[in-house]
């Protein structure tokens, strides 16, 4: 019995690691599928094939396609907030901090285009998958408090104008990057310039930084 117990114990870690690896593959495949096709158009069969898993395992871990989408959306927001936290903006001067924040937001959108499409899809679903997420509420509350502290510090040292609201500032920072990228294809045609060329992207980032600083500087 002792030998069997030891054998069972020694075999448990690999099974746990395999399960976690399978979950990660499913999540990566699901993020890709939902970003490309939205909640309604996404197919569990396609997720299973991409993840090298079977549908039974997907339903075992996540119960339903709807719940899997909920996990993906929640994780998308948690990922961007986690990376923002690594910037250590509090160690910079207020002007430098906001400049870095604008750069980060822009570059994050470029590196993670699926974030934009996932958020678009959740808005089509009227945010029903995240509205009851206590985790996102707490993370967002901390994020707003961090940005507000930077704005308040800038007001106190005479860098920023008074009365700036972190939510409004963040919406503007997100919007001027978000809109440009979501409309890059139509914009390229209408305005007869390549919105996604390296030069155009750099020019847009410079414009974004200048716009935000003009908005908040005293």
XYZ file of C-alpha atoms in Angstrom:
218
model
C 0.000 0.000 0.000
C 2.828 2.349 0.878
C 4.479 1.695 -2.456
C 1.216 2.342 -4.310
C 0.635 5.569 -2.365
C 4.129 6.812 -3.164
C 3.629 5.939 -6.809
C 0.318 7.815 -6.908
C 1.831 10.825 -5.174
C 4.809 10.915 -7.522
C 2.513 10.808 -10.548
C 0.250 13.667 -9.370
C 2.473 16.654 -10.245
C 2.748 15.734 -13.947
C -1.060 15.392 -14.174
C -1.496 18.778 -12.519
C 1.033 20.345 -14.871
C -0.671 18.726 -17.864
C -4.050 20.079 -16.751
C -2.688 23.596 -16.328
C -0.927 23.422 -19.687
C -4.176 22.298 -21.324
C -6.078 25.179 -19.721
C -3.486 27.653 -20.943
C -3.690 26.282 -24.491
C -7.466 26.512 -24.384
C -7.340 30.108 -23.138
C -4.855 31.146 -25.824
C -6.874 29.449 -28.542
C -10.119 30.926 -27.211
C -8.679 34.440 -27.102
C -7.660 34.099 -30.735
C -11.008 32.644 -31.816
C -13.124 35.194 -29.919
C -10.978 38.081 -31.159
C -11.440 36.957 -34.760
C -15.088 35.932 -34.699
C -16.718 37.380 -31.593
C -18.793 35.462 -29.093
C -21.548 34.506 -31.511
C -19.259 33.506 -34.367
C -16.653 31.640 -32.320
C -16.724 27.847 -32.556
C -15.782 25.530 -29.720
C -14.608 22.994 -32.321
C -12.089 25.538 -33.639
C -10.879 26.317 -30.113
C -10.425 22.624 -29.368
C -8.503 22.051 -32.589
C -6.193 25.026 -32.002
C -5.625 24.057 -28.369
C -4.979 20.400 -29.211
C -7.679 19.500 -26.722
C -11.173 18.075 -27.040
C -14.527 19.753 -26.515
C -15.192 17.661 -23.437
C -12.163 19.167 -21.694
C -13.238 22.695 -22.607
C -16.671 22.155 -21.084
C -15.094 20.415 -18.103
C -12.853 23.377 -17.300
C -15.086 26.266 -18.366
C -18.642 24.853 -18.410
C -19.798 26.721 -21.535
C -18.659 28.885 -24.429
C -20.306 31.861 -22.715
C -18.356 31.311 -19.505
C -15.123 30.790 -21.439
C -15.694 34.156 -23.130
C -16.260 35.724 -19.703
C -12.904 34.392 -18.511
C -11.174 35.692 -21.648
C -12.676 39.186 -21.308
C -11.846 39.437 -17.623
C -8.283 38.275 -18.267
C -7.871 40.801 -21.089
C -8.556 43.664 -18.698
C -6.416 42.136 -15.955
C -3.495 41.738 -18.367
C -3.404 45.395 -19.410
C -3.745 46.564 -15.812
C -0.962 44.207 -14.706
C 1.409 45.554 -17.342
C 0.473 49.138 -16.450
C 1.394 48.444 -12.836
C 4.912 47.455 -13.921
C 5.567 50.948 -15.282
C 6.239 52.356 -11.787
C 4.770 55.685 -12.868
C 4.843 56.940 -9.287
C 8.634 57.182 -9.460
C 8.481 59.639 -12.371
C 7.602 63.313 -12.441
C 3.890 63.871 -13.210
C 4.592 65.011 -16.775
C 6.926 62.074 -17.439
C 4.444 59.666 -15.872
C 1.552 60.716 -18.101
C 3.831 60.725 -21.155
C 4.896 57.154 -20.388
C 1.298 56.177 -19.788
C 0.263 57.500 -23.222
C 3.165 55.605 -24.823
C 2.280 52.430 -22.982
C -1.397 52.548 -23.971
C -0.547 53.080 -27.632
C 2.103 50.363 -27.731
C -0.111 47.925 -25.848
C -2.815 48.309 -28.480
C -0.275 47.712 -31.230
C 1.185 44.618 -29.562
C -2.193 43.218 -28.482
C -4.703 43.956 -31.263
C -6.982 41.246 -29.899
C -7.606 43.438 -26.839
C -9.429 45.991 -28.972
C -11.577 43.443 -30.780
C -12.442 41.638 -27.540
C -13.495 44.897 -25.881
C -15.530 45.806 -28.961
C -17.330 42.486 -28.728
C -18.046 42.865 -25.021
C -19.572 46.264 -25.727
C -21.824 44.627 -28.310
C -22.874 42.330 -25.477
C -23.555 45.377 -23.263
C -20.760 44.354 -20.846
C -22.854 41.544 -19.432
C -19.813 39.331 -18.857
C -17.857 41.790 -16.730
C -20.567 43.791 -14.979
C -20.535 41.513 -11.940
C -16.776 40.990 -11.782
C -15.606 42.040 -8.316
C -12.012 41.395 -9.394
C -12.217 43.914 -12.238
C -13.953 46.476 -10.055
C -11.138 46.303 -7.510
C -8.371 46.393 -10.112
C -10.010 49.320 -11.905
C -10.498 51.181 -8.638
C -6.782 50.844 -7.842
C -5.831 51.885 -11.366
C -7.949 55.045 -11.252
C -6.520 55.893 -7.827
C -2.950 55.597 -9.165
C -3.613 57.888 -12.121
C -5.529 60.336 -9.939
C -2.594 60.507 -7.528
C -0.291 61.453 -10.426
C -2.698 64.135 -11.621
C -3.081 65.516 -8.093
C 0.679 65.588 -7.624
C 1.008 67.484 -10.894
C -1.598 69.977 -9.738
C 0.210 70.490 -6.443
C 3.600 71.147 -8.020
C 2.157 73.487 -10.635
C 2.607 71.140 -13.621
C -1.031 70.288 -14.308
C -4.154 72.385 -14.245
C -6.591 71.846 -11.403
C -9.644 69.635 -11.283
C -8.440 66.876 -13.609
C -10.378 63.634 -13.326
C -8.441 60.394 -13.830
C -11.350 58.610 -15.507
C -11.841 61.396 -18.057
C -8.118 61.644 -18.769
C -7.815 57.893 -19.220
C -10.824 57.777 -21.545
C -9.208 60.432 -23.726
C -5.833 58.665 -23.768
C -7.497 55.380 -24.696
C -9.791 56.972 -27.278
C -7.205 58.793 -29.372
C -5.299 55.548 -29.847
C -8.267 53.196 -29.984
C -10.188 55.111 -32.647
C -7.149 55.537 -34.878
C -6.401 51.813 -34.889
C -9.978 50.558 -35.207
C -10.443 52.835 -38.217
C -6.988 52.445 -39.727
C -8.133 50.593 -42.849
C -10.965 52.937 -43.776
C -8.862 55.925 -42.739
C -6.037 54.835 -45.022
C -8.439 54.831 -47.966
C -10.335 58.015 -47.147
C -7.272 60.108 -46.342
C -4.991 58.452 -48.913
C -2.193 57.600 -46.496
C -1.021 54.380 -44.881
C -2.200 54.668 -41.282
C -0.207 51.588 -40.270
C 3.179 52.448 -41.744
C 6.022 52.764 -39.253
C 6.291 56.496 -39.916
C 2.545 57.076 -39.550
C 2.394 55.156 -36.266
C 5.262 57.162 -34.809
C 3.702 60.429 -35.969
C 0.428 59.425 -34.358
C 2.109 58.596 -31.049
C 3.863 61.978 -31.046
C 0.518 63.655 -31.777
C -1.197 61.687 -28.990
C 1.409 62.722 -26.427
C 1.245 66.366 -27.506
C -2.572 66.319 -27.399
C -2.764 64.919 -23.878
C -0.091 67.209 -22.498
C -1.772 70.257 -24.019
C -4.993 69.119 -22.379
C -3.609 68.745 -18.863
C -0.593 71.058 -18.558
C -1.086 74.321 -16.717
